[in-house]
Coordinates of C-alpha atoms in Angstrom, one line a residue:
Chain W
M29 CA -22.8 164.5 10.0
P30 CA -22.8 162.9 13.4
L31 CA -25.7 163.8 15.8
D32 CA -25.8 164.0 19.5
P33 CA -26.9 160.5 20.7
R34 CA -29.5 161.9 23.2
K35 CA -31.1 164.1 20.6
L36 CA -31.1 161.3 18.1
S37 CA -32.7 158.8 20.5
S38 CA -35.4 161.4 21.6
F39 CA -36.1 162.1 17.9
I40 CA -36.4 158.4 17.1
L41 CA -38.7 157.7 20.1
I42 CA -41.0 160.6 19.0
L43 CA -41.1 159.2 15.5
L44 CA -41.9 155.7 16.8
A45 CA -44.7 157.1 19.0
I46 CA -46.2 159.0 16.0
G47 CA -45.8 155.9 13.8
S48 CA -47.4 153.7 16.4
Y49 CA -50.3 156.1 16.9
A50 CA -50.8 156.2 13.1
S51 CA -50.8 152.5 12.9
L52 CA -53.4 152.1 15.6
Q53 CA -55.5 154.8 14.0
I54 CA -55.4 154.1 10.3
G55 CA -57.4 151.3 8.8
H56 CA -60.4 150.5 6.6
V57 CA -62.7 151.3 9.6
K58 CA -62.5 154.6 11.3
I59 CA -62.3 154.2 15.1
D60 CA -62.4 156.5 18.1
L61 CA -59.0 155.6 19.3
F62 CA -59.1 157.2 22.8
A63 CA -62.5 155.6 23.6
A64 CA -61.3 152.2 22.3
L65 CA -58.1 152.5 24.5
I66 CA -60.0 153.1 27.7
S67 CA -63.1 150.9 27.1
P68 CA -61.5 147.8 28.7
L69 CA -61.3 149.7 31.9
Y70 CA -65.1 149.8 31.9
G71 CA -65.4 146.2 30.9
E72 CA -66.8 147.1 27.5
A73 CA -66.2 145.2 24.3
T74 CA -67.2 147.9 21.8
P75 CA -66.5 147.3 18.1
D76 CA -63.8 150.0 18.2
A77 CA -62.1 148.3 21.1
I78 CA -62.2 144.9 19.4
I79 CA -60.7 146.4 16.3
L80 CA -58.0 148.2 18.3
W81 CA -57.0 145.5 20.8
D82 CA -57.5 142.4 18.7
L83 CA -56.4 143.6 15.3
R84 CA -54.4 146.8 15.2
M85 CA -52.5 146.5 18.5
P86 CA -50.9 143.1 17.8
R87 CA -50.3 144.2 14.2
T88 CA -48.5 147.3 15.4
L89 CA -46.5 145.4 17.9
M90 CA -45.6 142.8 15.2
C91 CA -44.4 145.6 12.9
L92 CA -42.1 146.9 15.6
I93 CA -40.7 143.5 16.3
V94 CA -40.2 142.7 12.6
G95 CA -38.4 145.9 12.0
F96 CA -36.3 145.8 15.1
G97 CA -35.3 142.2 14.5
L98 CA -34.6 142.3 10.8
G99 CA -32.8 145.7 11.2
I100 CA -30.4 144.5 13.8
A101 CA -29.8 141.2 11.9
G102 CA -29.1 143.1 8.7
A103 CA -26.7 145.5 10.4
G104 CA -24.9 142.6 12.1
L105 CA -24.5 140.7 8.9
Q106 CA -23.3 143.7 7.0
G107 CA -20.8 144.4 9.7
F108 CA -19.5 140.9 10.2
L109 CA -19.3 140.0 6.5
R110 CA -18.0 143.5 5.7
N111 CA -20.5 143.6 2.9
P112 CA -23.0 146.4 2.4
L113 CA -25.1 144.1 0.2
A114 CA -25.7 141.5 2.9
E115 CA -29.1 141.1 4.7
P116 CA -31.0 138.0 5.8
S117 CA -33.3 137.7 2.8
V118 CA -30.5 138.4 0.2
V119 CA -28.2 135.8 1.7
G120 CA -30.8 133.1 2.1
I121 CA -31.3 133.0 5.9
S122 CA -34.9 134.1 5.7
S123 CA -35.7 131.5 3.1
A124 CA -34.1 128.8 5.2
A125 CA -36.1 129.9 8.2
A126 CA -39.3 129.7 6.1
L127 CA -38.4 126.2 5.1
G128 CA -37.9 125.3 8.8
A129 CA -41.3 126.7 9.7
V130 CA -43.0 124.9 6.8
L131 CA -41.4 121.6 7.8
S132 CA -42.6 122.0 11.4
I133 CA -46.2 122.6 10.2
G134 CA -46.0 119.9 7.5
L135 CA -44.7 117.3 9.9
G136 CA -47.3 118.2 12.6
F137 CA -44.9 119.6 15.2
S138 CA -46.6 122.9 15.3
A139 CA -49.7 121.3 16.8
L140 CA -47.6 120.0 19.7
G141 CA -46.6 123.3 21.2
L142 CA -46.2 127.0 20.8
Y143 CA -42.4 127.1 20.2
Y144 CA -41.9 124.1 17.9
T145 CA -42.3 126.2 14.7
P146 CA -40.0 129.0 15.8
A147 CA -37.5 126.3 17.0
F148 CA -37.5 124.7 13.5
S149 CA -37.3 128.1 11.9
L150 CA -34.4 129.3 13.9
G151 CA -32.7 125.9 13.5
F152 CA -32.8 126.2 9.8
A153 CA -31.8 129.9 10.0
A154 CA -28.8 128.8 12.0
I155 CA -27.8 126.2 9.5
A156 CA -28.0 128.7 6.7
S157 CA -26.0 131.3 8.7
W158 CA -23.3 128.7 9.5
A159 CA -23.2 127.6 5.8
L160 CA -22.9 131.2 4.6
I161 CA -20.2 132.1 7.1
K162 CA -18.3 128.9 6.4
L163 CA -18.4 129.3 2.6
T164 CA -17.4 132.9 2.7
S165 CA -14.7 132.7 5.4
K166 CA -11.8 132.5 2.9
A167 CA -11.8 136.1 1.7
A168 CA -14.7 135.7 -0.7
S169 CA -15.5 138.8 -2.8
K170 CA -18.6 140.8 -2.0
H171 CA -20.5 139.5 -5.0
S172 CA -19.6 135.9 -4.3
V173 CA -21.1 136.2 -0.9
I174 CA -24.4 137.3 -2.5
L175 CA -24.2 134.5 -5.1
I176 CA -23.8 132.0 -2.3
G177 CA -26.7 133.5 -0.5
V178 CA -28.8 133.3 -3.7
G179 CA -27.9 129.7 -3.9
I180 CA -29.0 129.1 -0.3
S181 CA -32.2 131.1 -0.9
S182 CA -33.1 129.2 -4.1
L183 CA -32.5 125.8 -2.5
S184 CA -34.6 126.7 0.5
G185 CA -37.4 128.2 -1.7
A186 CA -37.4 125.1 -3.9
F187 CA -37.8 122.7 -0.9
T188 CA -40.5 124.9 0.6
T189 CA -42.5 125.0 -2.6
L190 CA -42.0 121.2 -2.9
I191 CA -43.3 120.5 0.6
L192 CA -46.3 122.7 0.2
S193 CA -47.1 121.3 -3.2
L194 CA -47.0 117.7 -1.9
S195 CA -49.2 118.6 1.1
E196 CA -52.8 117.5 1.2
N197 CA -53.7 121.1 2.2
P198 CA -56.1 122.4 -0.5
F199 CA -54.9 125.9 0.3
A200 CA -51.3 125.0 -0.3
I201 CA -50.8 127.8 -2.9
N202 CA -52.0 130.3 -0.4
E203 CA -49.6 128.9 2.1
I204 CA -46.7 129.3 -0.4
V205 CA -47.6 132.9 -1.0
F206 CA -47.8 133.6 2.7
W207 CA -44.4 132.1 3.5
M208 CA -42.6 133.6 0.5
L209 CA -44.1 137.1 0.6
G210 CA -44.4 137.9 4.3
S211 CA -47.5 139.4 5.9
V212 CA -48.6 140.9 9.3
T213 CA -52.2 141.1 8.3
D214 CA -53.7 138.4 10.6
V215 CA -51.2 138.4 13.4
S216 CA -52.4 137.9 17.0
Y217 CA -50.8 138.3 20.5
H218 CA -49.9 134.6 20.1
H219 CA -47.5 135.5 17.3
V220 CA -46.2 138.5 19.3
L221 CA -45.5 136.3 22.3
M222 CA -43.9 133.7 20.1
S223 CA -41.4 136.0 18.5
A224 CA -40.7 138.9 20.9
P225 CA -38.6 137.0 23.5
L226 CA -36.5 135.3 20.9
V227 CA -35.9 138.6 19.0
M228 CA -34.8 140.2 22.3
L229 CA -32.5 137.3 23.0
G230 CA -31.1 137.4 19.5
S231 CA -30.6 141.2 19.8
F232 CA -28.6 140.6 23.0
F233 CA -26.2 138.4 21.2
L234 CA -25.9 140.8 18.2
L235 CA -25.4 143.9 20.4
R236 CA -22.5 142.0 22.2
A237 CA -20.7 142.1 18.8
A238 CA -20.8 145.9 18.4
N239 CA -17.2 146.5 19.5
G240 CA -15.9 143.5 17.5
L241 CA -17.6 144.8 14.3
D242 CA -15.7 148.1 14.7
L243 CA -12.4 146.2 15.0
L244 CA -13.3 144.0 11.9
T245 CA -13.3 147.2 9.8
L246 CA -9.6 146.7 9.7
G247 CA -9.9 143.1 8.5
E248 CA -9.9 139.9 10.4
E249 CA -6.1 139.6 10.7
T250 CA -5.7 143.1 12.2
A251 CA -8.7 142.7 14.4
T252 CA -7.2 139.5 15.8
S253 CA -3.9 141.2 16.4
I254 CA -5.7 143.9 18.4
G255 CA -7.2 141.2 20.6
A256 CA -10.6 140.6 19.0
N257 CA -12.0 137.1 19.6
I258 CA -13.2 136.3 16.1
P259 CA -14.6 132.9 16.9
K260 CA -16.7 134.3 19.7
L261 CA -17.8 137.2 17.4
R262 CA -18.8 134.7 14.7
R263 CA -20.8 132.7 17.2
D264 CA -22.6 135.8 18.5
I265 CA -23.5 136.9 15.0
L266 CA -24.6 133.4 14.0
V267 CA -26.8 132.8 17.1
G268 CA -28.2 136.3 17.1
T269 CA -29.1 136.2 13.4
A270 CA -30.7 132.8 13.7
L271 CA -32.8 133.8 16.7
T272 CA -34.1 137.1 15.3
V273 CA -34.6 136.0 11.7
G274 CA -35.9 132.5 12.6
S275 CA -38.5 133.7 15.1
I276 CA -39.8 136.6 12.9
T277 CA -40.0 134.4 9.7
S278 CA -41.8 131.7 11.6
V279 CA -44.7 134.0 12.3
V280 CA -44.9 136.4 9.4
G281 CA -43.0 134.7 6.5
I282 CA -40.2 136.3 4.5
V283 CA -40.0 140.1 4.8
G284 CA -37.0 141.2 2.7
F285 CA -34.7 144.2 2.3
V286 CA -35.5 145.9 5.6
G287 CA -32.1 144.8 7.0
L288 CA -30.4 145.9 3.7
V289 CA -31.8 149.4 3.4
T290 CA -31.9 150.6 7.0
P291 CA -28.2 150.4 7.8
H292 CA -27.5 152.5 4.7
I293 CA -29.9 155.2 6.0
V294 CA -28.3 155.1 9.4
R295 CA -24.6 155.0 8.4
P296 CA -24.1 158.7 7.4
F297 CA -25.4 159.8 10.8
V298 CA -23.0 157.6 12.8
R299 CA -19.8 158.3 10.8
H300 CA -20.1 154.8 9.1
E301 CA -19.1 153.1 12.4
P302 CA -20.3 149.5 12.2
G303 CA -20.9 149.3 16.0
K304 CA -23.1 152.4 16.1
T305 CA -24.9 151.3 12.9
L306 CA -25.8 148.1 14.7
I307 CA -27.2 150.0 17.7
W308 CA -29.2 152.7 15.8
T309 CA -30.6 150.6 12.9
P310 CA -33.2 148.6 14.8
P311 CA -35.5 151.5 15.9
I312 CA -35.2 153.1 12.4
A313 CA -36.0 149.7 10.8
A314 CA -39.1 149.4 13.1
L315 CA -40.3 152.8 12.0
L316 CA -39.8 151.8 8.3
V317 CA -41.8 148.6 8.7
L318 CA -44.6 150.6 10.5
I319 CA -44.7 153.1 7.6
S320 CA -44.7 150.3 5.1
D321 CA -47.6 148.6 6.8
I322 CA -49.6 151.9 7.1
T323 CA -49.0 152.4 3.4
I324 CA -50.4 149.0 2.6
R325 CA -53.6 149.8 4.5
L326 CA -53.9 153.1 2.6
L327 CA -53.4 151.7 -0.9
P328 CA -56.7 151.4 -2.8
T329 CA -56.3 147.8 -3.7
A330 CA -59.0 145.1 -3.7
S331 CA -57.1 143.1 -1.2
E332 CA -54.1 144.1 1.0
I333 CA -50.7 143.8 -0.6
K334 CA -48.4 141.6 1.4
L335 CA -45.7 143.5 3.5
G336 CA -43.0 141.4 1.9
V337 CA -44.1 142.5 -1.6
L338 CA -43.9 146.2 -0.7
T339 CA -40.5 145.9 0.9
A340 CA -39.2 144.0 -2.1
L341 CA -40.7 146.6 -4.5
L342 CA -38.9 149.3 -2.6
G343 CA -35.8 147.4 -1.6
T344 CA -34.9 145.7 -4.9
P345 CA -34.1 148.9 -6.8
F346 CA -32.1 150.1 -3.9
F347 CA -30.2 146.8 -3.9
L348 CA -29.5 147.1 -7.7
Y349 CA -28.3 150.7 -7.1
L350 CA -25.9 149.5 -4.5
V351 CA -24.5 146.8 -6.8
S352 CA -24.0 149.3 -9.6
K353 CA -22.4 151.8 -7.2
Q354 CA -19.9 149.2 -6.1
R355 CA -19.0 148.2 -9.6
N356 CA -18.3 151.9 -10.4
Chain M
M17 CA 19.9 143.7 24.5
P18 CA 16.5 142.2 25.3
H19 CA 14.8 140.1 22.7
S20 CA 11.7 141.5 21.2
I21 CA 11.0 138.2 19.3
K22 CA 12.1 134.8 20.1
T23 CA 11.1 131.6 18.2
S24 CA 12.0 128.0 18.7
N25 CA 11.3 125.4 15.9
L26 CA 8.4 127.5 14.8
S27 CA 6.7 125.9 11.7
V28 CA 3.5 126.0 9.7
T29 CA 1.9 123.0 8.1
L30 CA -1.3 123.2 6.0
N31 CA -3.0 120.2 4.3
G32 CA 0.2 118.2 4.7
A33 CA 2.4 120.8 3.1
Q34 CA 5.0 122.5 5.2
L35 CA 4.7 126.2 4.5
V36 CA 7.3 127.3 7.0
Q37 CA 10.0 124.9 8.2
P38 CA 11.1 124.7 11.8
T39 CA 12.6 128.2 12.4
T40 CA 14.6 129.3 15.4
L41 CA 15.4 133.0 15.5
S42 CA 15.6 136.0 17.7
V43 CA 15.2 139.7 17.0
N44 CA 16.6 142.3 19.4
S45 CA 14.6 145.4 20.5
G46 CA 14.9 148.2 18.1
E47 CA 16.0 146.2 15.1
A48 CA 14.5 146.9 11.7
V49 CA 14.3 143.5 10.0
G50 CA 13.3 143.0 6.3
I51 CA 12.1 139.5 5.3
I52 CA 12.9 138.9 1.6
G53 CA 12.2 136.1 -0.8
L54 CA 10.1 135.1 -3.8
N55 CA 6.3 135.1 -3.9
G56 CA 5.1 132.1 -1.9
A57 CA 8.4 131.7 -0.1
G58 CA 6.7 132.0 3.3
K59 CA 7.4 135.5 4.3
S60 CA 3.9 136.5 5.4
T61 CA 3.2 133.0 6.8
L62 CA 6.3 133.2 9.1
M63 CA 5.2 136.6 10.4
K64 CA 1.6 135.5 11.0
A65 CA 2.9 132.4 12.8
I66 CA 5.1 134.5 15.1
I67 CA 2.1 136.7 16.1
G68 CA -0.3 133.8 16.3
L69 CA -2.6 134.8 13.5
I70 CA -2.5 131.3 12.0
P71 CA -2.2 127.8 13.5
H72 CA 1.4 126.7 13.9
Q73 CA 3.8 124.3 15.7
G74 CA 6.7 125.2 17.9
F75 CA 7.2 128.3 20.0
S76 CA 7.0 132.0 19.6
N77 CA 7.2 134.3 22.6
I78 CA 4.3 136.4 21.2
S79 CA 1.9 133.7 20.0
S80 CA 2.3 131.8 23.3
Q81 CA 0.6 134.7 25.1
S82 CA -3.2 135.3 25.6
F83 CA -5.1 137.2 23.0
E84 CA -4.9 140.4 25.1
D85 CA -1.2 140.1 25.9
R86 CA -0.3 139.5 22.3
A87 CA -2.1 142.7 21.4
R88 CA 0.1 144.5 23.9
L89 CA 3.3 143.0 22.4
S90 CA 2.8 143.3 18.7
A91 CA 0.8 145.3 16.1
W92 CA 0.0 144.2 12.6
V93 CA -0.1 146.2 9.4
P94 CA -1.8 144.1 6.7
Q95 CA -1.1 143.8 3.0
T96 CA -4.8 144.0 2.1
R97 CA -5.8 147.6 2.5
E98 CA -9.5 147.2 1.8
I99 CA -11.5 149.1 4.4
V100 CA -15.1 148.7 3.5
W101 CA -16.6 151.4 5.8
D102 CA -15.7 154.9 4.8
V103 CA -14.8 156.0 8.3
S104 CA -12.5 159.0 9.1
V105 CA -8.8 158.4 9.9
E106 CA -9.4 159.5 13.5
T107 CA -12.3 157.1 13.9
L108 CA -10.3 154.2 12.5
L109 CA -7.5 154.9 15.1
G110 CA -10.1 155.3 17.8
F111 CA -11.4 151.7 17.2
T112 CA -8.0 150.4 18.3
L113 CA -7.7 152.6 21.4
R114 CA -11.2 152.0 22.6
N115 CA -10.5 148.3 22.7
F116 CA -7.9 148.7 25.4
R117 CA -9.0 149.2 29.0
Y118 CA -7.2 151.8 31.1
Q119 CA -7.6 150.2 34.5
N120 CA -5.2 152.6 36.2
E121 CA -6.4 155.7 34.5
S122 CA -9.5 156.3 36.6
N123 CA -8.6 160.0 36.9
V124 CA -8.4 160.5 33.2
N125 CA -11.4 160.8 31.0
L126 CA -11.2 158.0 28.4
S127 CA -12.1 160.2 25.5
D128 CA -9.2 162.6 26.5
K129 CA -6.8 159.6 26.5
I130 CA -8.1 158.5 23.1
N131 CA -7.5 161.9 21.5
F132 CA -4.1 162.3 23.1
S133 CA -2.8 159.0 21.8
I134 CA -4.3 159.4 18.3
K135 CA -2.7 162.9 18.0
D136 CA 0.7 161.4 19.0
A137 CA 0.4 158.7 16.4
L138 CA -0.7 161.0 13.6
L139 CA 2.2 163.4 14.4
A140 CA 4.8 160.6 14.4
T141 CA 3.6 159.4 11.0
N142 CA 3.2 162.9 9.5
T143 CA -0.5 162.3 8.9
S144 CA -2.0 164.9 11.3
K145 CA -3.5 166.7 8.4
L146 CA -5.4 163.6 7.4
S147 CA -7.2 163.2 10.7
N148 CA -10.6 164.2 9.4
R149 CA -10.3 162.7 6.0
N150 CA -12.3 159.6 5.1
I151 CA -10.3 156.4 4.4
G152 CA -11.7 156.1 0.9
S153 CA -10.1 159.4 -0.1
L154 CA -6.6 158.5 0.8
S155 CA -3.8 157.6 -1.6
G156 CA -1.9 154.3 -1.3
G157 CA 1.0 155.9 0.6
E158 CA -1.3 158.0 2.8
L159 CA -3.2 154.8 3.7
T160 CA -0.1 152.9 4.5
S161 CA 1.1 155.7 6.8
V162 CA -2.3 155.8 8.5
L163 CA -2.2 152.1 9.1
I164 CA 1.2 152.5 10.6
A165 CA -0.3 155.2 12.8
R166 CA -3.0 152.8 13.8
A167 CA -0.3 150.3 14.8
L168 CA 1.4 153.0 16.9
V169 CA -1.8 153.7 18.8
Q170 CA -1.7 150.1 20.0
Q171 CA 1.5 151.1 21.8
T172 CA 3.4 147.9 21.2
S173 CA 7.1 147.3 21.2
T174 CA 7.0 145.5 17.8
I175 CA 5.2 146.3 14.6
F176 CA 4.8 143.7 11.8
L177 CA 4.2 145.0 8.3
D178 CA 3.1 142.8 5.5
E179 CA 4.3 144.1 2.1
P180 CA 4.1 147.8 3.2
L181 CA 5.4 149.0 -0.1
A182 CA 2.9 147.1 -2.3
S183 CA 1.2 149.2 -4.9
L184 CA 3.1 152.4 -4.0
D185 CA 4.9 154.7 -6.4
P186 CA 8.6 155.3 -5.8
V187 CA 8.1 158.6 -3.9
Q188 CA 5.5 156.9 -1.6
K189 CA 7.9 154.0 -1.0
I190 CA 10.6 156.3 0.1
S191 CA 8.2 158.1 2.4
V192 CA 7.0 154.9 4.1
L193 CA 10.6 153.5 4.4
S194 CA 11.8 156.8 6.0
L195 CA 8.9 156.5 8.4
I196 CA 9.8 152.9 9.3
Q197 CA 13.4 153.9 9.8
E198 CA 12.4 156.8 12.1
L199 CA 10.2 154.5 14.2
S200 CA 13.0 152.0 14.5
K201 CA 15.3 154.7 15.8
T202 CA 12.8 155.4 18.6
G203 CA 13.3 151.8 19.8
I204 CA 10.3 150.1 18.2
T205 CA 11.2 146.7 16.6
I206 CA 10.1 146.6 13.0
I207 CA 9.6 143.4 11.0
A208 CA 8.5 143.8 7.4
S209 CA 8.1 141.5 4.4
L210 CA 9.6 143.1 1.3
H211 CA 9.8 142.7 -2.5
D212 CA 11.6 146.0 -3.2
V213 CA 14.9 144.8 -1.8
E214 CA 17.2 147.4 -3.6
I215 CA 15.2 150.4 -2.6
A216 CA 14.7 149.1 1.0
Q217 CA 18.2 147.9 1.8
S218 CA 19.5 151.2 3.3
Y219 CA 16.5 151.5 5.6
F220 CA 16.8 148.1 7.4
T221 CA 19.5 146.9 9.8
R222 CA 19.0 143.2 9.0
F223 CA 17.5 141.0 6.2
L224 CA 16.2 137.5 6.6
G225 CA 16.1 135.5 3.3
I226 CA 13.4 132.9 3.0
K227 CA 13.2 130.2 0.3
A228 CA 10.5 127.5 0.3
G229 CA 9.6 128.2 3.9
K230 CA 13.2 128.0 5.2
V231 CA 15.4 130.9 6.4
V232 CA 18.4 130.4 4.1
A233 CA 20.2 133.7 4.9
D234 CA 20.4 136.1 7.8
G235 CA 22.5 139.2 8.0
S236 CA 23.0 142.7 6.9
P237 CA 21.2 143.9 3.7
N238 CA 24.6 144.4 1.9
R239 CA 25.6 140.8 2.7
L240 CA 22.3 139.2 1.6
L241 CA 22.2 141.2 -1.6
S242 CA 25.7 139.9 -2.6
K243 CA 25.7 137.5 -5.6
K244 CA 26.1 134.4 -3.5
H245 CA 23.2 135.0 -1.1
F246 CA 21.0 136.6 -3.8
K247 CA 21.2 133.3 -5.8
E248 CA 20.5 131.3 -2.7
I249 CA 17.3 133.3 -1.9
F250 CA 15.9 134.1 -5.3
L251 CA 17.1 131.5 -7.8
C252 CA 16.0 127.9 -8.0

């Protein structure tokens, strides 16, 4: 059931605006949103303004960035690997990125400058992406792609836990939980500025691949015979995925299944075309992450559930459903 | 008659093993050539080398061109028919057409051009009624015909088909072979690797027999299926 692109984009923008408004409004403390929005104009630092501008605004922006980046990376990976089960956390790229970030912090590089941790993170994400693509290049089955990804994920997770366990940091266990489960709870504009440019750059590389992903529907040989430049396509996917996933993971930890679920929601509306799925997934994924984060704030728990926990709780049954659907 | 395909000492070596021995051959425009031989003889490898889908040594008039020019000379119909995304037939054909730029067609709306060429291709392959069907709902024979339609949309002078009759029932095989023969009569050069030599022989003008990467026989289907050549190609 394809929809008119203009109507679809207007509808999505409206939903994003509503979601962002809700994210700024909803929290443990009730605030006067309008007053808080305009108070900086009067030079006032009211409690409502501090809550809005220092806590909820960066958190909302971070949700949008996380959703956008993980959504486009997921759609790109699914299109390139021609595997509807692929997404950064399932195939180990997120775990490798987390390992990179932990190494940067553990070795002290993070204290040297703003971009050391994202650089380590995206470097390790790039290595994992390259390893995945290399190991699956010889017509591996869908399930073997996932198995290889599980291997990369397990190895990265094991090293991450080892590094944190050996660290002198008395809060090492908390750190492990943070990196493994993903959270936007305490983000600041610093984190937004660290990740946003890299997510934009990564998205540029991934969007360049849209036409190539359509051609890949026919298989690599046919795509090549039509004139697709597969090595260039591979580079764009690898660089784009590393930049988006690496930068996001370096600031919020591992947030899984966003990139898995969202393309499946989008596909029926774009006639299953991989190129259009790549274009429309990011805003929908951003909306889903916003909704997830709002849900976390509304849940009556003693402390906030991590974003990565909620996405895993919702995403894992969906993943299992996809696996069983494929086997049938 | 102009040559559609010309190779000179074309060979393929992988990990020290020579999968295709130096091969020099030419195929005229409009010929329908069947490449026959045992499994692993090098049929598909030879075709892929001619088009430039795999690394090779020697010369082929197609693979020596740029990516874009190769795509204008030859189209490929693969053996593996797994199409992951359940797109419609029309969408699948549209992917090919959208990839080519119409630099001299500034007065023609691109979507009109896409629809025109897709309609032609579906008509030529008797698959017009499948236009709005999703790929996943097609039978083996229907999918093969649709993939040939996709190759036609590329508007090339030569179409390579890798095991086009694989996994088809006898009726579907005859249907695909008849289609191939009809296309050949319109002047398109057809190169196809085949296992079903008996059923295919009356639909092709020439057979190439390959054994262990070497062309051991080249001639009419009747001649190559004679006892002498059959032993040469198929027996150790």
